[in-house]
PDB file of C-alpha atoms and ligand atoms in Angstrom:
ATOM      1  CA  UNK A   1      12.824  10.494  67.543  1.00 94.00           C
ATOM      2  CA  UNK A   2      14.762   7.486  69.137  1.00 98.00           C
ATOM      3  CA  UNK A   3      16.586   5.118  67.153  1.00 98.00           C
ATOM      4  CA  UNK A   4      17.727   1.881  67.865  1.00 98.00           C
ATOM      5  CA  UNK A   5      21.259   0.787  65.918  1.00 98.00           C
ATOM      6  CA  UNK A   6      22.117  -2.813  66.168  1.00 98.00           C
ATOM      7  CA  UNK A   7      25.010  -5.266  64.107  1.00 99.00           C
ATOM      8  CA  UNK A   8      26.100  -8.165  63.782  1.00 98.00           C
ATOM      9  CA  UNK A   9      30.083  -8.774  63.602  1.00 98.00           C
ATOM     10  CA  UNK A  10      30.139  -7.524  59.236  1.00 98.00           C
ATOM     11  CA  UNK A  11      28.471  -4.579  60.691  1.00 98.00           C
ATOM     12  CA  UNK A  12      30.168  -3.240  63.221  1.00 98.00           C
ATOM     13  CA  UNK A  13      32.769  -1.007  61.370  1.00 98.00           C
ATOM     14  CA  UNK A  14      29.715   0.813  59.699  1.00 98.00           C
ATOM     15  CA  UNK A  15      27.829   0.876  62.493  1.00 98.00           C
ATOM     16  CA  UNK A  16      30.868   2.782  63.999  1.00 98.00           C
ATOM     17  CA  UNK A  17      30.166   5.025  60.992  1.00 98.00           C
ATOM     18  CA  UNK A  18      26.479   5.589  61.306  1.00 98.00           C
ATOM     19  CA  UNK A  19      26.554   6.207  65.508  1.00 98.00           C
ATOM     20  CA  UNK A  20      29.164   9.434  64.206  1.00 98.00           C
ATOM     21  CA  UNK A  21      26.146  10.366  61.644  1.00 98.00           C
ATOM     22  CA  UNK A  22      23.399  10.083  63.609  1.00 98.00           C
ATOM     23  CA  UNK A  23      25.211  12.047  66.560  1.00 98.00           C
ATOM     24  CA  UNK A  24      25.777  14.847  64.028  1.00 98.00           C
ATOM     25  CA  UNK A  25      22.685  14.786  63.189  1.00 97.00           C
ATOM     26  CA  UNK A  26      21.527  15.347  67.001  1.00 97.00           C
ATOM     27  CA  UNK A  27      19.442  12.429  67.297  1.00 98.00           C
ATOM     28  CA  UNK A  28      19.216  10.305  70.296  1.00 98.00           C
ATOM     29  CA  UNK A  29      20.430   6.635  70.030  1.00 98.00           C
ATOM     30  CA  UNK A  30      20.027   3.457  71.724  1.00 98.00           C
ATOM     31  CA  UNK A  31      22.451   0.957  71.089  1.00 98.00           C
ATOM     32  CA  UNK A  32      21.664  -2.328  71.549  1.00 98.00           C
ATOM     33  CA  UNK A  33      25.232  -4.219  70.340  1.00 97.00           C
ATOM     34  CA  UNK A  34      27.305  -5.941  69.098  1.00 98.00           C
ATOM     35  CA  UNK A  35      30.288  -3.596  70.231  1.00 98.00           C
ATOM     36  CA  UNK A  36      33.495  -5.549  68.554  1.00 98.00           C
ATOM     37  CA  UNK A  37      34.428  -7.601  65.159  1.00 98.00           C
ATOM     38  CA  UNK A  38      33.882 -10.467  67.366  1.00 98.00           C
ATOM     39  CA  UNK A  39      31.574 -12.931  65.764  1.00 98.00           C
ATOM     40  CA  UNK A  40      27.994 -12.686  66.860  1.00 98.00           C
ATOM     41  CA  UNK A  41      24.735 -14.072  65.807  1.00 98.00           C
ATOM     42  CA  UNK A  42      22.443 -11.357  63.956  1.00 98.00           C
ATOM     43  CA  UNK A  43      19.018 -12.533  64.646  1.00 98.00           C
ATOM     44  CA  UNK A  44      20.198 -12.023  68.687  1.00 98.00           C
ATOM     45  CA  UNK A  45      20.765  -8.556  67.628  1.00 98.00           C
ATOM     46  CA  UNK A  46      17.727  -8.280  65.729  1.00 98.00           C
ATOM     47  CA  UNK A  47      15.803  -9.274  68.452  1.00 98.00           C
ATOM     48  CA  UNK A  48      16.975  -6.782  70.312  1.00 98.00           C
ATOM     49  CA  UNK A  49      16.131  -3.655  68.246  1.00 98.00           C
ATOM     50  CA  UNK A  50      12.907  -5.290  67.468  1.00 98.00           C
ATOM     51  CA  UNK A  51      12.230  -5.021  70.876  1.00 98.00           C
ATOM     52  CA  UNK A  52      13.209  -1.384  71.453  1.00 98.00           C
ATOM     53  CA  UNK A  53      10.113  -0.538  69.098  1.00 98.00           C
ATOM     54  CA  UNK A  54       7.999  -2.917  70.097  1.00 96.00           C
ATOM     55  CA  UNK A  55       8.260  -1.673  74.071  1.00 96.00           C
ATOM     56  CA  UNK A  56       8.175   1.605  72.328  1.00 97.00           C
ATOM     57  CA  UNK A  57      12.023   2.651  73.810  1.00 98.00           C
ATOM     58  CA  UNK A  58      12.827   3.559  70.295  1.00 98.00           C
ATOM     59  CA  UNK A  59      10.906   4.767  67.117  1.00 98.00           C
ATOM     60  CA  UNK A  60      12.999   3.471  64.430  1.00 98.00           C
ATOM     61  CA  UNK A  61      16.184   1.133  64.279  1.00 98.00           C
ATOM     62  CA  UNK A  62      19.118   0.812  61.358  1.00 99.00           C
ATOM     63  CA  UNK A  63      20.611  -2.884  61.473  1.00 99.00           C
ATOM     64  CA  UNK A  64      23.557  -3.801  60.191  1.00 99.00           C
ATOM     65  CA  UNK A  65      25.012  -7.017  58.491  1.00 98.00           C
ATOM     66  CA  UNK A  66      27.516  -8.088  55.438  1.00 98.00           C
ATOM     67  CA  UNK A  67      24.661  -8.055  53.735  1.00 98.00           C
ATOM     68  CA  UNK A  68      21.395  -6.783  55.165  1.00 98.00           C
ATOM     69  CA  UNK A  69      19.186  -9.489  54.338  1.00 98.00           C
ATOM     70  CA  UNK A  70      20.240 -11.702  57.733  1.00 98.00           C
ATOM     71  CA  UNK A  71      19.164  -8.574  59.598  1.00 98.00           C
ATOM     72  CA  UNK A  72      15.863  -7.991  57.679  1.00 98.00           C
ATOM     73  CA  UNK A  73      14.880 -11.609  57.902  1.00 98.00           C
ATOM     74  CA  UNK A  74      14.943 -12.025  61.395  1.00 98.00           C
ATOM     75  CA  UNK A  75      13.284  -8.557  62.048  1.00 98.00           C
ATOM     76  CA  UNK A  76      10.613  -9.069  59.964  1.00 97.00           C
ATOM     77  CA  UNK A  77       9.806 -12.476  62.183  1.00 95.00           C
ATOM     78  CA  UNK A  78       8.583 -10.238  65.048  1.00 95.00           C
ATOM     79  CA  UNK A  79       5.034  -9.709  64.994  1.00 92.00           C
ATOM     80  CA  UNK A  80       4.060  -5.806  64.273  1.00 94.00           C
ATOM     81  CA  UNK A  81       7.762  -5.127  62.554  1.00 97.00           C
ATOM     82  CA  UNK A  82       8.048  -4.109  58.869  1.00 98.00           C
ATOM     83  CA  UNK A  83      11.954  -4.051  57.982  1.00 98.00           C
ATOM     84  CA  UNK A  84      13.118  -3.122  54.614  1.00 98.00           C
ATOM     85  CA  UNK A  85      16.559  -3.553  53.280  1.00 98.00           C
ATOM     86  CA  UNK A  86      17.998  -0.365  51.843  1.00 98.00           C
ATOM     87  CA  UNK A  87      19.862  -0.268  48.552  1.00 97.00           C
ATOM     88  CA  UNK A  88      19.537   3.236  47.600  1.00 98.00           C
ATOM     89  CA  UNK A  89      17.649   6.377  48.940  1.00 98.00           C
ATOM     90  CA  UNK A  90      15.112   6.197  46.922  1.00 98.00           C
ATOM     91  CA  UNK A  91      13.829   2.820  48.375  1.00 98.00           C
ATOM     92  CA  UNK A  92      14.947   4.239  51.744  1.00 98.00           C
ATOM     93  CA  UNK A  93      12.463   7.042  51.129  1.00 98.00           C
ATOM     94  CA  UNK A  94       9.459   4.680  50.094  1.00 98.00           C
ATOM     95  CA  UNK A  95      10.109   2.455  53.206  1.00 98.00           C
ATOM     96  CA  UNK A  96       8.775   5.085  55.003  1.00 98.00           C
ATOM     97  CA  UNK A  97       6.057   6.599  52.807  1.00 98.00           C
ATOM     98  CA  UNK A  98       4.335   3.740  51.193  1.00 98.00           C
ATOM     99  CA  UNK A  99       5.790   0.897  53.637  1.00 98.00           C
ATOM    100  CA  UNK A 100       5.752   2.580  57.116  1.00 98.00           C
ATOM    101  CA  UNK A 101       8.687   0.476  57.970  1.00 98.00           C
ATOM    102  CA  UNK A 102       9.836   0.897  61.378  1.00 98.00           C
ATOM    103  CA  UNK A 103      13.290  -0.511  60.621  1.00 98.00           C
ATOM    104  CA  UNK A 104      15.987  -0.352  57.773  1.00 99.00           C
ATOM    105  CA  UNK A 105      18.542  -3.060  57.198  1.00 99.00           C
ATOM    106  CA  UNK A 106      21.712  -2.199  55.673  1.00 99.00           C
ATOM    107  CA  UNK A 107      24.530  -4.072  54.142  1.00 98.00           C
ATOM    108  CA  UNK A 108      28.007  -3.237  55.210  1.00 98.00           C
ATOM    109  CA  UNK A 109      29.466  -5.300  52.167  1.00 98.00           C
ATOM    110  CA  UNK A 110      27.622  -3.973  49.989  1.00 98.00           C
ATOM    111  CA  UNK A 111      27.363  -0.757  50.222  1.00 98.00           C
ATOM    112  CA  UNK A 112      30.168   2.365  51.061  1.00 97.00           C
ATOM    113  CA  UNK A 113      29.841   3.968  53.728  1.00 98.00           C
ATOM    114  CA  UNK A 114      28.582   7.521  51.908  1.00 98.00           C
ATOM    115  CA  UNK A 115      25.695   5.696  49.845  1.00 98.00           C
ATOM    116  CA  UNK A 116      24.739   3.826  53.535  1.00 98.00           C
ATOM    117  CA  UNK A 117      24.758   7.370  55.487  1.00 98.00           C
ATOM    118  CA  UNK A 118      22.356   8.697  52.281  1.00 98.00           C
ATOM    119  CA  UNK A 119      20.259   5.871  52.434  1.00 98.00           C
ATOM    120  CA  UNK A 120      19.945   6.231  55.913  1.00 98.00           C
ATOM    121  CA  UNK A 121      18.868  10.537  55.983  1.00 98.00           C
ATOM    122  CA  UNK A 122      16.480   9.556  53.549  1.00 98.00           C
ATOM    123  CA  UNK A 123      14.820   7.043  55.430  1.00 98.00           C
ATOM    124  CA  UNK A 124      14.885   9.301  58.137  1.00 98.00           C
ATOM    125  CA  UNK A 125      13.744  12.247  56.842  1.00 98.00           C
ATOM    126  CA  UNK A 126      10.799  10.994  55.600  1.00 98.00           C
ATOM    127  CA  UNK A 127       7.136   9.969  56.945  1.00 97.00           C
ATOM    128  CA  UNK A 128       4.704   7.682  55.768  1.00 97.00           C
ATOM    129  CA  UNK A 129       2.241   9.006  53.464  1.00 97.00           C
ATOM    130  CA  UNK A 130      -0.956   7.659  54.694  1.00 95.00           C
ATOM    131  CA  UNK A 131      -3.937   6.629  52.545  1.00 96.00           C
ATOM    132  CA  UNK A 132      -3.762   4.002  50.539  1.00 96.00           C
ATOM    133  CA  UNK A 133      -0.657   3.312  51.507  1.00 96.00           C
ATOM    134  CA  UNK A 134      -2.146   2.964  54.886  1.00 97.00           C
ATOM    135  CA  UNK A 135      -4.596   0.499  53.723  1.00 96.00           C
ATOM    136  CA  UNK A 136      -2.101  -1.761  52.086  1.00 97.00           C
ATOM    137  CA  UNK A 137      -0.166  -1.544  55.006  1.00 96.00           C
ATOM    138  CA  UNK A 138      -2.851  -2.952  56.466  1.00 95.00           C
ATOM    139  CA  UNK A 139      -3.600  -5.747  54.835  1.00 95.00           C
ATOM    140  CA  UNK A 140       0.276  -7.019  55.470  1.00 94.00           C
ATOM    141  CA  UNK A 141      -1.011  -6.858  58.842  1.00 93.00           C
ATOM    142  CA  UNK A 142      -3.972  -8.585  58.104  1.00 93.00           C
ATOM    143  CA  UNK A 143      -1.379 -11.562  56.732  1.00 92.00           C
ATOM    144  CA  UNK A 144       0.501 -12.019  59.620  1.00 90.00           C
ATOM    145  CA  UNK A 145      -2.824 -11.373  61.754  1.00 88.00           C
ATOM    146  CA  UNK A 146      -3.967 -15.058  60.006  1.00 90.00           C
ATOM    147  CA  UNK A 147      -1.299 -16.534  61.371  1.00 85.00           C
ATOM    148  CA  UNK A 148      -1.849 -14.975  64.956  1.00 81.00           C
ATOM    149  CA  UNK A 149      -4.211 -16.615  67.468  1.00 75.00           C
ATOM    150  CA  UNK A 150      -7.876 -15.300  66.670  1.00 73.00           C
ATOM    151  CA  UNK A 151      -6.944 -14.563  63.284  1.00 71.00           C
ATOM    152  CA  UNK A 152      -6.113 -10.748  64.372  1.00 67.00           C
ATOM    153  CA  UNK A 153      -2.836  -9.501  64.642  1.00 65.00           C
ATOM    154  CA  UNK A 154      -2.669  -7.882  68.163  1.00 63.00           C
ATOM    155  CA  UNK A 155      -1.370  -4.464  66.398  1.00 58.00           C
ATOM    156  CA  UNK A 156      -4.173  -4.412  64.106  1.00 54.00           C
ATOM    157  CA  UNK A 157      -6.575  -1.226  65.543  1.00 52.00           C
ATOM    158  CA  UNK A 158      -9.477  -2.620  64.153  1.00 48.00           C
TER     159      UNK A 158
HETATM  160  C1  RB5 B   1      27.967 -13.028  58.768  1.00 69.93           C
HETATM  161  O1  RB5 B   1      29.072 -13.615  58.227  1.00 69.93           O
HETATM  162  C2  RB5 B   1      26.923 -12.771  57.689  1.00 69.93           C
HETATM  163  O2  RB5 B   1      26.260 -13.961  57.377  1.00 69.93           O
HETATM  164  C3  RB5 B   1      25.929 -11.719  58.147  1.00 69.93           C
HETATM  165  O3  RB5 B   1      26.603 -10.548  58.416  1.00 69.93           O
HETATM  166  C4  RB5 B   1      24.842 -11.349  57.176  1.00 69.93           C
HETATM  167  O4  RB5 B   1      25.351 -10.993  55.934  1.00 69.93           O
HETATM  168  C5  RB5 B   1      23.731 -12.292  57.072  1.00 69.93           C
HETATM  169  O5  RB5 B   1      22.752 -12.076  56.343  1.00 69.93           O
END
Protein backbone atom coordinates (compact mmCIF):
# COMPACT_ATOMS: atom_id res chain seq x y z
CA UNK A 1 0.00 0.00 0.00
CA UNK A 2 1.18 3.60 -1.00
CA UNK A 3 0.44 6.48 1.01
CA UNK A 4 0.45 9.90 0.25
CA UNK A 5 1.44 12.41 3.44
CA UNK A 6 0.85 16.02 2.82
CA UNK A 7 0.80 19.45 5.44
CA UNK A 8 0.29 22.52 5.58
CA UNK A 9 2.82 24.85 7.69
CA UNK A 10 0.79 23.64 11.57
CA UNK A 11 1.55 20.30 10.22
CA UNK A 12 4.76 19.93 9.39
CA UNK A 13 6.39 19.06 12.81
CA UNK A 14 3.91 16.02 12.99
CA UNK A 15 4.21 15.19 9.73
CA UNK A 16 7.99 14.89 10.59
CA UNK A 17 6.58 12.49 13.20
CA UNK A 18 4.33 10.34 11.12
CA UNK A 19 7.06 9.94 7.90
CA UNK A 20 9.40 8.19 11.13
CA UNK A 21 6.09 5.93 11.83
CA UNK A 22 5.16 5.01 8.71
CA UNK A 23 8.92 4.14 7.75
CA UNK A 24 8.91 1.83 10.78
CA UNK A 25 6.18 0.47 9.81
CA UNK A 26 7.78 -0.45 6.24
CA UNK A 27 5.35 1.23 4.18
CA UNK A 28 6.13 3.11 1.11
CA UNK A 29 5.46 6.93 1.08
CA UNK A 30 4.95 9.63 -1.28
CA UNK A 31 5.38 12.93 -0.08
CA UNK A 32 3.84 15.53 -1.67
CA UNK A 33 4.99 18.78 0.75
CA UNK A 34 5.10 21.22 2.44
CA UNK A 35 8.79 20.49 3.67
CA UNK A 36 9.38 23.63 6.26
CA UNK A 37 7.30 25.79 9.02
CA UNK A 38 7.11 28.17 6.24
CA UNK A 39 3.58 29.29 5.72
CA UNK A 40 1.74 27.50 2.99
CA UNK A 41 -1.74 27.24 1.78
CA UNK A 42 -3.44 23.74 2.72
CA UNK A 43 -5.95 23.27 0.06
CA UNK A 44 -2.55 23.45 -2.47
CA UNK A 45 -1.45 20.58 -0.47
CA UNK A 46 -4.64 18.92 -0.48
CA UNK A 47 -4.81 19.02 -3.95
CA UNK A 48 -1.94 17.37 -4.23
CA UNK A 49 -2.57 14.14 -2.25
CA UNK A 50 -5.96 14.14 -3.72
CA UNK A 51 -4.36 13.68 -6.78
CA UNK A 52 -1.94 10.89 -5.85
CA UNK A 53 -5.22 8.68 -5.38
CA UNK A 54 -7.06 9.88 -7.89
CA UNK A 55 -4.08 8.99 -10.67
CA UNK A 56 -3.92 5.98 -8.51
CA UNK A 57 0.11 6.81 -7.42
CA UNK A 58 -1.02 6.27 -3.91
CA UNK A 59 -3.79 4.24 -2.06
CA UNK A 60 -4.35 6.27 0.92
CA UNK A 61 -3.03 9.78 2.16
CA UNK A 62 -2.74 11.31 6.02
CA UNK A 63 -3.00 15.28 5.82
CA UNK A 64 -1.98 17.39 8.20
CA UNK A 65 -3.14 20.87 9.57
CA UNK A 66 -3.52 22.87 13.12
CA UNK A 67 -6.56 21.51 13.00
CA UNK A 68 -7.59 18.95 10.41
CA UNK A 69 -10.68 20.36 9.26
CA UNK A 70 -8.78 22.89 6.52
CA UNK A 71 -7.29 19.67 5.19
CA UNK A 72 -10.56 17.62 5.14
CA UNK A 73 -12.51 20.41 3.56
CA UNK A 74 -10.58 20.90 0.66
CA UNK A 75 -10.08 17.08 0.09
CA UNK A 76 -13.41 16.28 0.24
CA UNK A 77 -13.99 19.02 -2.82
CA UNK A 78 -12.35 16.55 -5.25
CA UNK A 79 -14.73 14.49 -6.96
CA UNK A 80 -14.38 10.54 -5.95
CA UNK A 81 -12.46 11.55 -2.42
CA UNK A 82 -14.02 10.67 0.97
CA UNK A 83 -11.70 12.35 3.78
CA UNK A 84 -12.48 11.95 7.35
CA UNK A 85 -10.94 13.85 10.16
CA UNK A 86 -9.54 11.61 12.86
CA UNK A 87 -10.08 12.27 16.55
CA UNK A 88 -9.54 8.97 18.00
CA UNK A 89 -8.93 5.35 16.67
CA UNK A 90 -12.00 4.32 16.92
CA UNK A 91 -13.36 6.80 14.24
CA UNK A 92 -10.05 6.12 12.44
CA UNK A 93 -11.13 2.49 12.30
CA UNK A 94 -14.79 3.22 10.97
CA UNK A 95 -13.35 5.58 8.25
CA UNK A 96 -12.27 2.68 6.72
CA UNK A 97 -14.93 0.05 7.43
CA UNK A 98 -18.19 1.79 7.13
CA UNK A 99 -16.80 5.05 5.23
CA UNK A 100 -14.16 3.62 2.80
CA UNK A 101 -12.35 6.84 3.15
CA UNK A 102 -9.37 7.07 1.09
CA UNK A 103 -7.86 9.86 3.20
CA UNK A 104 -7.52 10.85 6.98
CA UNK A 105 -7.05 14.40 8.15
CA UNK A 106 -5.33 15.01 11.28
CA UNK A 107 -4.91 17.91 13.57
CA UNK A 108 -1.47 18.75 14.75
CA UNK A 109 -2.97 21.17 17.49
CA UNK A 110 -5.07 19.10 18.60
CA UNK A 111 -3.90 16.11 19.06
CA UNK A 112 -0.21 14.61 20.62
CA UNK A 113 1.71 13.10 18.67
CA UNK A 114 1.09 9.31 20.34
CA UNK A 115 -2.88 9.59 20.04
CA UNK A 116 -2.12 10.93 16.08
CA UNK A 117 0.37 7.82 15.37
CA UNK A 118 -2.72 5.48 17.02
CA UNK A 119 -5.21 7.06 15.09
CA UNK A 120 -3.27 6.69 12.19
CA UNK A 121 -2.38 2.37 12.61
CA UNK A 122 -5.88 2.11 13.08
CA UNK A 123 -6.93 3.66 10.06
CA UNK A 124 -4.45 1.74 8.44
CA UNK A 125 -4.91 -1.44 9.60
CA UNK A 126 -8.23 -1.67 8.74
CA UNK A 127 -10.47 -2.36 5.46
CA UNK A 128 -13.77 -1.44 4.57
CA UNK A 129 -16.38 -3.79 5.46
CA UNK A 130 -18.47 -3.99 2.43
CA UNK A 131 -22.26 -4.46 2.35
CA UNK A 132 -24.29 -2.09 3.43
CA UNK A 133 -21.76 -0.06 4.13
CA UNK A 134 -20.99 -0.32 0.51
CA UNK A 135 -24.36 0.75 -0.45
CA UNK A 136 -24.38 3.84 1.66
CA UNK A 137 -21.20 4.59 0.37
CA UNK A 138 -22.82 4.69 -2.58
CA UNK A 139 -25.36 6.80 -2.34
CA UNK A 140 -22.69 9.70 -1.10
CA UNK A 141 -21.59 9.06 -4.48
CA UNK A 142 -24.80 9.26 -5.88
CA UNK A 143 -24.86 13.05 -4.11
CA UNK A 144 -22.00 14.37 -5.56
CA UNK A 145 -22.90 12.36 -8.91
CA UNK A 146 -26.14 15.09 -8.99
CA UNK A 147 -23.98 17.65 -9.04
CA UNK A 148 -21.70 16.10 -11.86
CA UNK A 149 -22.55 16.57 -15.55
CA UNK A 150 -25.15 13.73 -16.53
CA UNK A 151 -26.18 13.40 -13.11
CA UNK A 152 -23.50 10.40 -12.63
CA UNK A 153 -20.52 10.76 -10.80
CA UNK A 154 -17.73 9.48 -13.18
CA UNK A 155 -16.53 6.97 -10.23
CA UNK A 156 -19.86 5.60 -9.84
CA UNK A 157 -19.55 1.72 -11.51
CA UNK A 158 -22.97 1.62 -12.26
C1 LIG B 1 -3.13 27.57 9.46
O1 LIG B 1 -2.87 28.58 10.35
C2 LIG B 1 -4.41 26.85 9.85
O2 LIG B 1 -5.52 27.60 9.46
C3 LIG B 1 -4.46 25.47 9.20
O3 LIG B 1 -3.37 24.74 9.62
C4 LIG B 1 -5.67 24.63 9.50
O4 LIG B 1 -5.89 24.51 10.87
C5 LIG B 1 -6.88 24.97 8.77
O5 LIG B 1 -7.93 24.32 8.89
Amino acid sequence: MRVAVGCDHGGFPLKQELLQHLAQRGMDVLDVGCFSTQSVDYPDIAEKATDAIRTGQADRAILICGTGIGMSIAANKVPGIRAALGSDPYSARMAREHNNAQVLCLGARVLGPSLAMEIVDAYLDAEHAGGRHAARVEKIMGIEGKYCEGGKHPCQKS
